[in-house]
Amino acid sequence: MDLGIKGRRGLVCAASKGLGRGCAEALAEAGVDLVINSRTEAEITQTAHEIADRYGVSVTPVAADITTDEGRAKVLAAVGQADILVTNAGGPPPGNWTDWNRDDFIRAIDANMLSAIALMQALVPGMIERGWGRVVNITSASVRSPVSVLGLSNTARAGLTGFVAGMSRQVAPHGVVVNNILPGIHATDRADSLDRGVASQKGIDMDEARHRREATIPARTYGRPEDFGATCAFLCSEQARFIIGQNILLDGGALNATI
Ligand code: NAP
């Protein structure tokens, strides 16, 4: 399918690996020129080269922490204008509800709510002016079904979801389409670190931890970054123009709900 976005310009945050990289690859395959970001210079540079070589688009790497004002300023200076924005950042650490203090909440809200909002505030006005734009926020299945040990994530991402629900409808009349994708368990480093937590908590090895978590998913497997990326690219396509303010759950059926 031709997604109709060849030659568009996109920013994908937190994209040297994992879900962000999956999105960057799928957009590059659709012909989108990219700026991609993550904190580790060598890794983001390497990823940019690999994607540019594979798909023949321009890919500019920017090493910066997207959760800070300075990091975002550096990324936005490299982007200029963008037609497509994919927001993403690392997830907060697990813990117990009694553990977290105000600073922990502020850090999580900065990373997983306010940085996405700041990026939309920076780039969506230009999309409105030009009458075309696409935004995908990578949030989490925890927005629909809380993961108790990820209380910081549950909290911050719920805030972003509420913001997008209203804002997406305000910008839709101007050709700007904003949606969220909610990953369930995907095979990335983040999933490995959560598997490690389960393994040490239950005194089992990593394979057994993964096997037990896979058994909770009706699809009986973790999602793949490339499948996730394909969904992201579709939400950035010309054809997605009528999908507004939605929360697309990619979880292999793990949430047991009728709708
Ligand atoms: P991942 O494989 O660990 O990759 C994270 C990527 O983000 C890396 O490129 C990392 O590079 C970059 N990054 C992290 N913090 C950053 C920051 N402050 N500024 C810029 N780049 C940053 O993680 P993932 O599995 O793709 O997860 C992506 C998001 O989805 C996370 O918020 C995660 O909580 C959420 N999520 C994931 C799953 C899952 O099963 N994988 C499920 C639900 C939700 P550097 O470290 O070099 O910066």
XYZ file of N, CA and C and ligand atoms in Angstrom:
825
model
N 0.843 -1.201 0.000
C 0.000 0.000 0.000
C 0.879 1.253 0.000
N 0.589 2.209 -0.870
C 1.307 3.480 -0.867
C 0.691 4.359 0.222
N 1.485 4.725 1.219
C 0.948 5.501 2.340
C 0.816 6.991 2.004
N 1.318 7.389 0.839
C 1.125 8.771 0.383
C 1.946 9.800 1.152
N 3.056 9.363 1.793
C 3.840 10.313 2.599
C 5.297 10.413 2.142
N 5.581 9.901 0.953
C 6.945 9.995 0.408
C 7.346 11.464 0.317
N 8.557 11.778 0.797
C 9.043 13.161 0.740
C 8.616 14.017 1.920
N 7.737 13.488 2.791
C 7.396 14.235 4.008
C 8.604 14.231 4.938
N 8.543 15.130 5.950
C 9.661 15.251 6.896
C 9.149 14.877 8.284
N 9.879 13.979 8.966
C 9.393 13.497 10.259
C 10.450 13.525 11.348
N 9.993 13.656 12.580
C 10.849 13.521 13.767
C 10.373 12.313 14.560
N 11.296 11.388 14.836
C 10.980 10.254 15.708
C 11.912 10.317 16.913
N 11.334 10.439 18.111
C 12.131 10.571 19.335
C 12.429 9.200 19.937
N 13.532 9.131 20.675
C 13.927 7.901 21.383
C 13.918 6.717 20.414
N 14.758 6.825 19.379
C 14.612 5.921 18.225
C 15.864 5.145 17.856
N 16.860 5.060 18.744
C 18.044 4.279 18.345
C 17.748 2.789 18.347
N 16.723 2.379 19.109
C 16.355 0.956 19.157
C 14.903 0.845 19.589
N 14.434 -0.385 19.700
C 13.104 -0.630 20.252
C 11.975 -0.082 19.394
N 10.916 0.359 20.067
C 9.697 0.770 19.361
C 9.927 2.023 18.526
N 10.715 2.968 19.064
C 11.007 4.186 18.302
C 11.709 3.847 17.003
N 12.677 2.952 17.078
C 13.382 2.552 15.850
C 12.413 1.857 14.878
N 11.531 1.023 15.422
C 10.537 0.363 14.561
C 9.726 1.399 13.781
N 9.337 2.474 14.464
C 8.565 3.545 13.798
C 9.422 4.254 12.751
N 10.674 4.552 13.114
C 11.566 5.252 12.174
C 11.775 4.411 10.913
N 11.963 3.113 11.088
C 12.197 2.234 9.919
C 10.973 2.220 9.007
N 9.790 2.090 9.616
C 8.572 1.999 8.786
C 8.301 3.312 8.061
N 8.572 4.437 8.719
C 8.381 5.731 8.051
C 9.406 5.913 6.938
N 10.651 5.484 7.200
C 11.688 5.575 6.157
C 11.303 4.715 4.956
N 10.769 3.546 5.223
C 10.344 2.656 4.123
C 9.246 3.317 3.282
N 8.422 4.161 3.943
C 7.364 4.878 3.214
C 7.903 6.138 2.532
N 9.220 6.397 2.663
C 9.825 7.518 1.932
C 9.927 8.809 2.717
N 9.774 8.732 4.052
C 9.823 9.947 4.876
C 11.282 10.257 5.235
N 11.702 11.508 5.049
C 13.015 11.963 5.511
C 12.919 12.248 7.012
N 13.955 11.822 7.748
C 13.799 11.789 9.198
C 14.885 12.547 9.951
N 14.484 13.058 11.118
C 15.424 13.365 12.201
C 15.093 12.357 13.285
N 16.111 11.661 13.781
C 15.869 10.704 14.858
C 16.743 11.069 16.053
N 16.260 10.720 17.224
C 16.933 11.159 18.453
C 17.043 10.029 19.471
N 18.129 10.042 20.211
C 18.221 9.337 21.502
C 19.447 9.919 22.205
N 19.763 9.444 23.419
C 20.818 10.122 24.194
C 22.224 9.687 23.807
N 22.403 8.441 23.391
C 23.760 7.909 23.190
C 24.217 8.156 21.756
N 25.202 9.060 21.625
C 25.626 9.547 20.302
C 25.973 8.407 19.334
N 26.816 7.481 19.791
C 27.298 6.426 18.885
C 26.122 5.582 18.373
N 25.175 5.293 19.251
C 24.054 4.421 18.850
C 23.096 5.121 17.888
N 22.796 6.389 18.152
C 21.829 7.067 17.272
C 22.466 7.332 15.904
N 23.762 7.566 15.898
C 24.463 7.800 14.627
C 24.472 6.518 13.797
N 24.782 5.422 14.454
C 24.802 4.121 13.784
C 23.415 3.769 13.218
N 22.381 3.981 14.032
C 21.010 3.688 13.577
C 20.651 4.551 12.371
N 21.017 5.835 12.444
C 20.703 6.749 11.326
C 21.362 6.262 10.038
N 22.629 5.851 10.134
C 23.327 5.358 8.934
C 22.634 4.118 8.386
N 22.295 3.204 9.276
C 21.674 1.951 8.824
C 20.336 2.215 8.122
N 19.522 3.096 8.705
C 18.197 3.363 8.109
C 18.356 4.097 6.773
N 19.261 5.083 6.744
C 19.465 5.837 5.501
C 19.944 4.908 4.391
N 20.885 4.016 4.718
C 21.420 3.081 3.707
C 20.340 2.144 3.198
N 19.517 1.644 4.135
C 18.514 0.632 3.751
C 17.396 1.236 2.910
N 16.954 2.467 3.217
C 15.738 2.979 2.572
C 15.986 4.160 1.639
N 17.230 4.667 1.615
C 17.541 5.747 0.673
C 16.864 7.062 0.998
N 16.555 7.302 2.276
C 16.014 8.606 2.680
C 17.085 9.328 3.492
N 16.840 10.612 3.761
C 17.792 11.340 4.596
C 17.429 11.108 6.073
N 18.427 10.745 6.886
C 18.178 10.507 8.319
C 19.244 11.256 9.123
N 18.807 12.251 9.884
C 19.732 13.054 10.691
C 19.645 12.618 12.149
N 20.769 12.181 12.736
C 20.733 11.792 14.147
C 20.976 12.988 15.065
N 20.264 13.054 16.173
C 20.525 14.085 17.186
C 20.613 13.420 18.551
N 21.816 13.486 19.162
C 21.996 12.926 20.503
C 21.558 13.964 21.524
N 20.478 13.659 22.246
C 19.964 14.611 23.241
C 18.948 13.894 24.118
N 18.798 14.411 25.332
C 17.776 13.883 26.240
C 16.473 14.626 25.959
N 15.520 13.917 25.389
C 14.275 14.552 24.932
C 13.394 14.989 26.100
N 13.733 14.565 27.317
C 12.909 14.938 28.473
C 13.355 16.255 29.105
N 14.427 16.856 28.543
C 14.889 18.149 29.094
C 14.618 19.274 28.091
N 14.519 20.495 28.610
C 14.306 21.663 27.741
C 15.456 21.801 26.746
N 16.713 21.613 27.253
C 17.888 21.785 26.379
C 17.900 20.699 25.295
N 17.580 19.476 25.677
C 17.566 18.369 24.720
C 16.542 18.616 23.617
N 15.357 19.041 24.024
C 14.307 19.298 23.018
C 14.706 20.457 22.107
N 15.330 21.493 22.698
C 15.750 22.642 21.879
C 16.736 22.190 20.800
N 17.660 21.301 21.174
C 18.664 20.807 20.216
C 17.973 20.015 19.094
N 17.027 19.171 19.484
C 16.316 18.346 18.492
C 15.481 19.244 17.573
N 14.764 20.200 18.172
C 13.880 21.057 17.368
C 14.691 21.948 16.418
N 15.883 22.357 16.847
C 16.738 23.164 15.961
C 17.145 22.351 14.737
N 17.383 21.051 14.938
C 17.779 20.198 13.798
C 16.593 19.917 12.879
N 15.390 19.886 13.443
C 14.207 19.523 12.648
C 13.708 20.703 11.815
N 13.679 21.887 12.435
C 13.005 23.002 11.748
C 11.520 22.726 11.746
N 10.997 22.424 10.560
C 9.567 22.086 10.471
C 9.417 20.581 10.285
N 8.316 20.039 10.788
C 8.068 18.607 10.568
C 6.605 18.408 10.195
N 6.385 17.447 9.291
C 5.011 17.063 8.940
C 4.533 15.941 9.845
N 5.501 15.191 10.372
C 5.191 13.989 11.159
C 6.010 14.041 12.446
N 5.348 13.772 13.576
C 6.035 13.739 14.876
C 5.660 12.444 15.587
N 6.684 11.702 16.008
C 6.442 10.526 16.852
C 7.122 10.804 18.183
N 6.327 10.945 19.256
C 6.923 11.204 20.570
C 7.153 9.893 21.300
N 8.259 9.855 22.040
C 8.652 8.644 22.752
C 9.765 9.033 23.710
N 9.912 8.273 24.787
C 11.036 8.430 25.733
C 11.098 7.145 26.533
N 12.164 6.957 27.267
C 12.249 5.764 28.110
C 11.146 5.767 29.153
N 10.764 4.586 29.603
C 9.706 4.473 30.615
C 10.274 4.622 32.018
N 9.447 5.043 32.989
C 9.909 5.178 34.376
C 10.199 3.821 35.012
N 10.989 3.805 36.082
C 11.321 2.531 36.738
C 10.121 1.957 37.495
N 10.130 0.626 37.689
C 9.061 0.017 38.491
C 9.269 0.281 39.984
N 8.271 -0.022 40.787
C 8.375 0.159 42.237
C 7.025 -0.080 42.876
N 6.907 0.321 44.130
C 5.649 0.142 44.844
C 5.003 1.509 45.096
N 3.700 1.569 45.180
C 2.995 2.853 45.289
C 3.427 3.674 46.493
N 3.946 3.006 47.518
C 4.385 3.726 48.721
C 5.775 4.346 48.555
N 6.506 3.924 47.496
C 7.917 4.321 47.355
C 8.125 5.726 46.812
N 7.199 6.200 45.981
C 7.515 7.360 45.150
C 7.217 8.676 45.846
N 8.165 9.621 45.732
C 7.933 10.948 46.302
C 7.653 11.943 45.172
N 7.497 13.185 45.533
C 7.109 14.211 44.560
C 8.107 14.282 43.404
N 9.412 14.218 43.739
C 10.440 14.314 42.690
C 10.309 13.173 41.684
N 10.009 11.966 42.179
C 9.831 10.825 41.268
C 8.657 11.087 40.315
N 7.558 11.587 40.880
C 6.395 11.865 40.014
C 6.707 12.955 38.996
N 7.394 14.003 39.449
C 7.716 15.109 38.519
C 8.601 14.588 37.384
N 9.592 13.746 37.731
C 10.477 13.184 36.691
C 9.673 12.374 35.674
N 8.767 11.535 36.173
C 7.971 10.693 35.273
C 7.035 11.545 34.410
N 6.437 12.546 35.034
C 5.501 13.406 34.286
C 6.259 14.224 33.236
N 7.458 14.697 33.603
C 8.305 15.403 32.629
C 8.608 14.491 31.432
N 9.008 13.255 31.738
C 9.470 12.357 30.673
C 8.322 11.844 29.811
N 7.236 11.431 30.443
C 6.224 10.671 29.703
C 4.924 11.432 29.475
N 4.886 12.688 29.883
C 3.709 13.514 29.603
C 4.133 14.876 29.029
N 4.894 15.639 29.835
C 5.141 17.028 29.442
C 6.087 17.159 28.251
N 7.029 16.194 28.074
C 7.914 16.365 26.908
C 7.148 16.135 25.616
N 6.218 15.182 25.618
C 5.397 14.966 24.407
C 4.540 16.204 24.132
N 3.971 16.766 25.192
C 3.128 17.960 25.009
C 3.968 19.133 24.472
N 5.184 19.308 25.025
C 6.043 20.408 24.561
C 6.398 20.237 23.083
N 6.663 19.005 22.663
C 7.010 18.771 21.253
C 5.811 19.064 20.353
N 4.615 18.656 20.799
C 3.420 18.966 20.000
C 3.211 20.475 19.935
N 3.427 21.155 21.082
C 3.234 22.615 21.077
C 4.238 23.302 20.153
N 5.416 22.702 20.009
C 6.436 23.308 19.137
C 6.157 23.049 17.657
N 5.683 21.864 17.322
C 5.624 21.480 15.899
C 4.226 21.523 15.282
N 3.178 21.351 16.097
C 1.831 21.295 15.507
C 1.378 22.646 14.924
N 1.743 23.796 15.523
C 1.329 25.055 14.885
C 1.775 25.154 13.419
N 2.993 24.693 13.105
C 3.462 24.705 11.711
C 2.644 23.750 10.846
N 2.287 22.608 11.405
C 1.441 21.660 10.655
C 0.089 22.309 10.342
N -0.468 23.005 11.326
C -1.766 23.673 11.130
C -1.647 24.706 10.009
N -0.561 25.480 10.060
C -0.350 26.516 9.039
C -0.295 25.908 7.641
N 0.350 24.749 7.541
C 0.515 24.107 6.227
C -0.657 23.198 5.876
N -1.586 23.001 6.848
C -2.820 22.251 6.571
C -2.632 20.749 6.523
N -1.516 20.246 7.067
C -1.303 18.790 7.054
C -0.323 18.423 8.165
N -0.670 17.403 8.929
C 0.275 16.914 9.946
C -0.192 15.614 10.542
N 0.766 14.881 11.088
C 0.455 13.606 11.761
C 1.299 13.530 13.027
N 0.659 13.164 14.143
C 1.383 12.952 15.394
C 0.985 11.600 15.955
N 1.983 10.828 16.351
C 1.731 9.575 17.076
C 2.514 9.659 18.383
N 1.815 9.475 19.490
C 2.480 9.404 20.789
C 2.563 7.941 21.207
N 3.773 7.490 21.551
C 3.919 6.135 22.070
C 3.639 6.202 23.572
N 2.556 5.575 24.002
C 2.221 5.596 25.433
C 2.391 4.180 25.986
N 1.326 3.554 26.443
C 1.470 2.201 27.003
C 0.091 1.573 27.179
N 0.069 0.245 27.121
C -1.171 -0.480 27.431
C -1.618 -0.171 28.861
N -0.692 0.316 29.688
C -1.038 0.615 31.080
C -2.062 1.744 31.188
N -2.284 2.468 30.089
C -3.325 3.496 30.080
C -4.714 2.842 30.166
N -4.855 1.667 29.536
C -6.145 0.953 29.561
C -6.233 -0.008 30.734
N -5.098 -0.617 31.079
C -5.096 -1.668 32.089
C -3.832 -1.496 32.939
N -3.969 -0.938 34.140
C -2.775 -0.539 34.885
C -1.852 -1.703 35.212
N -0.539 -1.423 35.146
C 0.465 -2.388 35.601
C 0.898 -1.862 36.974
N 0.543 -2.594 38.032
C 0.674 -2.029 39.383
C 2.081 -1.550 39.700
N 3.105 -2.312 39.292
C 4.479 -1.907 39.633
C 4.950 -0.708 38.804
N 4.181 -0.346 37.774
C 4.561 0.798 36.940
C 3.647 1.997 37.224
N 3.442 2.269 38.499
C 2.533 3.348 38.894
C 2.926 4.707 38.343
N 4.226 4.959 38.224
C 4.666 6.251 37.681
C 4.250 6.373 36.225
N 4.384 5.261 35.489
C 3.987 5.233 34.083
C 2.468 5.362 33.965
N 1.728 4.594 34.772
C 0.257 4.662 34.743
C -0.197 6.118 34.892
N 0.435 6.820 35.814
C 0.018 8.178 36.167
C 0.350 9.177 35.057
N 1.611 9.182 34.632
C 2.046 10.181 33.648
C 1.344 9.976 32.306
N 1.198 8.736 31.889
C 0.627 8.473 30.553
C -0.877 8.733 30.534
N -1.521 8.542 31.682
C -2.945 8.887 31.747
C -3.113 10.387 31.516
N -2.188 11.184 32.052
C -2.248 12.635 31.859
C -2.094 13.009 30.398
N -1.120 12.385 29.709
C -0.912 12.669 28.285
C -2.158 12.263 27.480
N -2.741 11.143 27.850
C -3.916 10.647 27.123
C -5.070 11.643 27.227
N -5.249 12.200 28.422
C -6.311 13.194 28.608
C -6.053 14.439 27.768
N -4.805 14.884 27.724
C -4.444 16.062 26.931
C -4.751 15.817 25.452
N -4.316 14.665 24.950
C -4.478 14.351 23.522
C -5.969 14.231 23.160
N -6.761 13.718 24.082
C -8.192 13.543 23.797
C -8.818 14.878 23.396
N -8.486 15.938 24.108
C -9.055 17.244 23.785
C -8.341 17.910 22.624
N -7.008 17.925 22.682
C -6.211 18.668 21.698
C -6.381 18.105 20.294
N -6.473 16.783 20.168
C -6.567 16.160 18.835
C -7.816 16.648 18.096
N -8.862 16.934 18.855
C -10.105 17.394 18.221
C -10.038 18.885 17.882
N -9.168 19.607 18.578
C -9.004 21.031 18.251
C -8.194 21.216 16.975
N -7.244 20.306 16.717
C -6.373 20.494 15.545
C -6.879 19.754 14.310
N -7.807 18.817 14.491
C -8.310 18.019 13.359
C -8.894 18.866 12.220
N -9.593 19.962 12.522
C -10.145 20.761 11.406
C -9.065 21.305 10.466
N -7.808 21.319 10.929
C -6.704 21.886 10.127
C -5.874 20.805 9.438
N -6.411 19.588 9.365
C -5.688 18.523 8.661
C -4.618 17.853 9.498
N -4.633 18.090 10.809
C -3.623 17.479 11.690
C -4.275 16.339 12.471
N -3.677 15.179 12.336
C -4.221 13.934 12.887
C -3.331 13.489 14.046
N -3.891 13.437 15.245
C -3.096 13.070 16.436
C -3.707 11.832 17.085
N -2.883 10.824 17.295
C -3.334 9.577 17.932
C -2.235 9.034 18.846
N -2.606 8.089 19.684
C -1.646 7.407 20.554
C -1.615 5.922 20.195
N -0.425 5.320 20.304
C -0.354 3.849 20.225
C 0.052 3.335 21.598
N -0.645 2.315 22.049
C -0.457 1.771 23.394
C 0.197 0.396 23.287
N 1.529 0.334 23.475
C 2.157 -0.989 23.390
C 1.862 -1.859 24.609
N 1.477 -3.103 24.343
C 1.583 -4.145 25.348
C 3.017 -4.643 25.291
N 3.265 -5.874 25.706
C 4.660 -6.335 25.796
C 5.241 -6.555 24.400
N 6.353 -5.862 24.129
C 7.094 -6.011 22.875
C 8.516 -6.455 23.169
N 9.091 -7.168 22.223
C 10.438 -7.724 22.401
C 11.484 -6.632 22.181
N 11.757 -5.868 23.225
C 12.781 -4.815 23.182
C 13.602 -4.915 24.465
N 14.610 -4.034 24.586
C 15.418 -4.021 25.815
C 14.564 -3.740 27.042
N 13.528 -2.910 26.844
C 12.634 -2.580 27.958
C 11.942 -3.860 28.463
N 11.491 -4.695 27.522
C 10.836 -5.953 27.916
C 11.840 -6.864 28.619
N 13.096 -6.883 28.124
C 14.142 -7.694 28.778
C 14.323 -7.259 30.230
N 14.324 -5.927 30.438
C 14.590 -5.484 31.817
C 13.401 -5.829 32.709
N 12.177 -5.799 32.167
C 11.023 -6.209 32.989
C 11.058 -7.724 33.224
N 11.505 -8.491 32.205
C 11.672 -9.950 32.394
C 12.681 -10.224 33.509
N 13.761 -9.425 33.507
C 14.803 -9.610 34.535
C 14.223 -9.381 35.925
N 13.350 -8.363 36.028
C 12.700 -8.077 37.316
C 11.864 -9.259 37.772
N 11.073 -9.838 36.834
C 10.228 -11.000 37.172
C 11.119 -12.172 37.574
N 12.220 -12.392 36.813
C 13.121 -13.524 37.079
C 13.705 -13.411 38.490
N 14.166 -12.209 38.854
C 14.809 -12.117 40.174
C 13.760 -12.179 41.285
N 12.582 -11.609 41.032
C 11.528 -11.625 42.051
C 11.040 -13.054 42.327
N 10.938 -13.864 41.244
C 10.368 -15.215 41.409
C 11.436 -16.304 41.525
N 12.728 -15.889 41.394
C 13.808 -16.872 41.479
C 13.803 -17.856 40.314
N 13.515 -17.343 39.102
C 13.513 -18.192 37.900
C 14.473 -17.581 36.876
N 14.769 -18.348 35.771
C 15.677 -17.755 34.785
C 14.886 -16.898 33.786
N 15.631 -16.169 32.946
C 15.013 -15.215 32.015
C 14.057 -15.894 31.036
N 14.472 -17.073 30.529
C 13.620 -17.779 29.563
C 12.278 -18.131 30.191
N 12.341 -18.597 31.437
C 11.116 -18.978 32.132
C 10.251 -17.735 32.400
N 10.924 -16.623 32.749
C 10.180 -15.382 33.002
C 9.457 -14.949 31.728
N 10.161 -15.024 30.594
C 9.538 -14.618 29.326
C 8.385 -15.567 28.979
N 8.649 -16.865 29.170
C 7.631 -17.864 28.863
C 6.350 -17.600 29.676
N 6.537 -17.271 30.956
C 5.365 -17.017 31.810
C 4.621 -15.756 31.363
N 5.394 -14.738 30.953
C 4.709 -13.504 30.509
C 4.039 -13.733 29.145
N 4.678 -14.513 28.265
C 4.044 -14.807 26.966
C 2.732 -15.568 27.153
N 2.705 -16.420 28.178
C 1.506 -17.234 28.415
C 0.300 -16.378 28.812
N 0.555 -15.119 29.239
C -0.559 -14.233 29.621
C -1.150 -13.509 28.403
N -0.517 -13.698 27.220
C -0.940 -12.976 26.012
C -1.675 -13.963 25.094
N -2.910 -13.689 24.700
C -3.597 -14.618 23.796
C -2.784 -14.933 22.531
N -2.039 -13.985 21.979
C -1.220 -14.269 20.788
C 0.006 -15.122 21.124
N 0.247 -15.332 22.421
C 1.329 -16.216 22.923
C 2.732 -15.822 22.458
N 2.914 -14.552 22.185
C 4.243 -14.065 21.796
C 4.318 -12.587 22.129
N 5.528 -12.067 22.263
C 5.692 -10.619 22.410
C 5.506 -9.962 21.029
N 5.062 -8.706 21.051
C 4.989 -7.961 19.796
C 6.390 -7.665 19.270
N 6.464 -7.329 17.973
C 7.760 -6.993 17.361
C 7.796 -5.495 17.020
N 8.958 -4.854 17.218
C 9.066 -3.423 16.880
C 8.651 -3.138 15.433
N 8.893 -4.084 14.494
C 8.546 -3.788 13.088
C 7.031 -3.777 12.871
N 6.304 -4.612 13.621
C 4.836 -4.568 13.506
C 4.312 -3.261 14.103
N 4.888 -2.914 15.236
C 4.515 -1.660 15.903
C 4.765 -0.480 14.950
N 5.933 -0.504 14.308
C 6.298 0.576 13.389
C 5.334 0.672 12.217
N 4.875 -0.478 11.722
C 3.947 -0.461 10.584
C 2.634 0.207 10.972
N 2.180 -0.034 12.199
C 0.947 0.624 12.664
C 1.174 2.128 12.771
N 2.337 2.503 13.291
C 2.676 3.930 13.407
C 2.675 4.578 12.020
N 3.329 3.925 11.057
C 3.406 4.511 9.706
C 2.009 4.665 9.120
N 1.130 3.692 9.381
C -0.238 3.833 8.856
C -0.937 5.042 9.481
N -0.738 5.228 10.801
C -1.386 6.379 11.462
C -0.809 7.713 10.966
N 0.368 7.645 10.323
C 0.971 8.855 9.736
C 0.643 8.978 8.246
N -0.149 8.063 7.733
C -0.399 8.030 6.292
C -1.483 9.034 5.889
N -1.576 9.227 4.581
C -2.662 10.018 4.015
C -4.008 9.385 4.398
N -4.050 8.053 4.361
C -5.300 7.317 4.582
C -5.806 7.406 6.020
N -4.971 7.890 6.944
C -5.380 7.947 8.365
C -6.141 9.228 8.695
N -6.534 9.994 7.680
C -7.088 11.327 7.921
C -8.359 11.352 8.758
N -9.054 10.188 8.865
C -10.333 10.141 9.593
C -10.178 9.466 10.965
N -8.922 9.168 11.357
C -8.665 8.524 12.659
C -8.168 9.619 13.607
N -9.023 10.073 14.491
C -8.710 11.259 15.307
C -8.789 10.920 16.799
N -7.718 11.192 17.521
C -7.748 11.097 18.993
C -7.966 9.692 19.512
N -7.469 8.701 18.761
C -7.703 7.311 19.175
C -6.509 6.762 19.953
N -6.780 5.727 20.711
C -5.755 5.024 21.497
C -5.708 3.594 20.991
N -4.716 3.315 20.149
C -4.661 2.019 19.461
C -3.836 1.055 20.318
N -4.507 0.038 20.827
C -3.873 -0.917 21.737
C -3.250 -2.052 20.936
N -1.916 -2.215 21.080
C -1.215 -3.314 20.400
C -0.685 -4.235 21.494
N -1.481 -5.224 21.875
C -1.109 -6.031 23.045
C -1.355 -7.522 22.860
N -1.562 -7.962 21.616
C -1.761 -9.400 21.381
C -3.010 -9.955 22.062
N -3.948 -9.066 22.416
C -5.195 -9.526 23.049
C -5.100 -9.615 24.565
N -4.008 -9.085 25.143
C -3.796 -9.256 26.594
C -4.893 -8.606 27.439
N -5.412 -7.469 26.992
C -6.503 -6.840 27.758
C -7.788 -7.605 27.469
N -8.359 -8.192 28.485
C -9.580 -8.984 28.311
C -10.787 -8.066 28.438
N -11.214 -7.503 27.299
C -12.318 -6.557 27.323
C -13.112 -6.697 26.028
N -14.411 -6.423 26.077
C -15.246 -6.568 24.881
C -14.966 -5.438 23.885
N -14.833 -4.217 24.386
C -14.425 -3.114 23.487
C -13.276 -2.353 24.154
P 13.946 0.473 24.591
O 14.044 -0.691 23.691
O 14.627 0.431 25.930
O 14.438 1.743 23.756
C 14.377 3.005 24.330
C 14.918 4.022 23.326
O 14.683 5.314 23.845
C 16.421 3.936 23.109
O 16.709 4.346 21.797
C 16.964 4.943 24.122
O 18.275 5.340 23.763
C 15.911 6.033 23.964
N 15.732 6.911 25.131
C 15.461 6.531 26.403
N 15.339 7.612 27.172
C 15.530 8.696 26.370
C 15.545 10.098 26.589
N 15.344 10.601 27.815
N 15.766 10.917 25.539
C 15.974 10.408 24.302
N 15.982 9.098 24.039
C 15.771 8.246 25.059
O 12.410 0.823 24.966
P 11.072 0.430 24.164
O 10.653 -0.932 24.584
O 11.218 0.762 22.740
O 10.032 1.412 24.857
C 9.693 2.671 24.331
C 8.590 3.279 25.220
O 7.437 2.419 25.191
C 8.999 3.396 26.689
O 8.435 4.568 27.228
C 8.368 2.189 27.323
O 8.088 2.373 28.701
C 7.081 2.075 26.519
N 6.521 0.717 26.565
C 7.252 -0.338 26.120
C 6.704 -1.603 26.206
C 7.484 -2.814 25.745
O 7.046 -3.941 26.030
N 8.574 -2.697 25.055
C 5.416 -1.785 26.721
C 4.706 -0.678 27.154
C 5.271 0.582 27.083
P 19.280 6.031 24.841
O 19.204 5.193 26.077
O 20.606 6.038 24.173
O 18.727 7.408 25.061
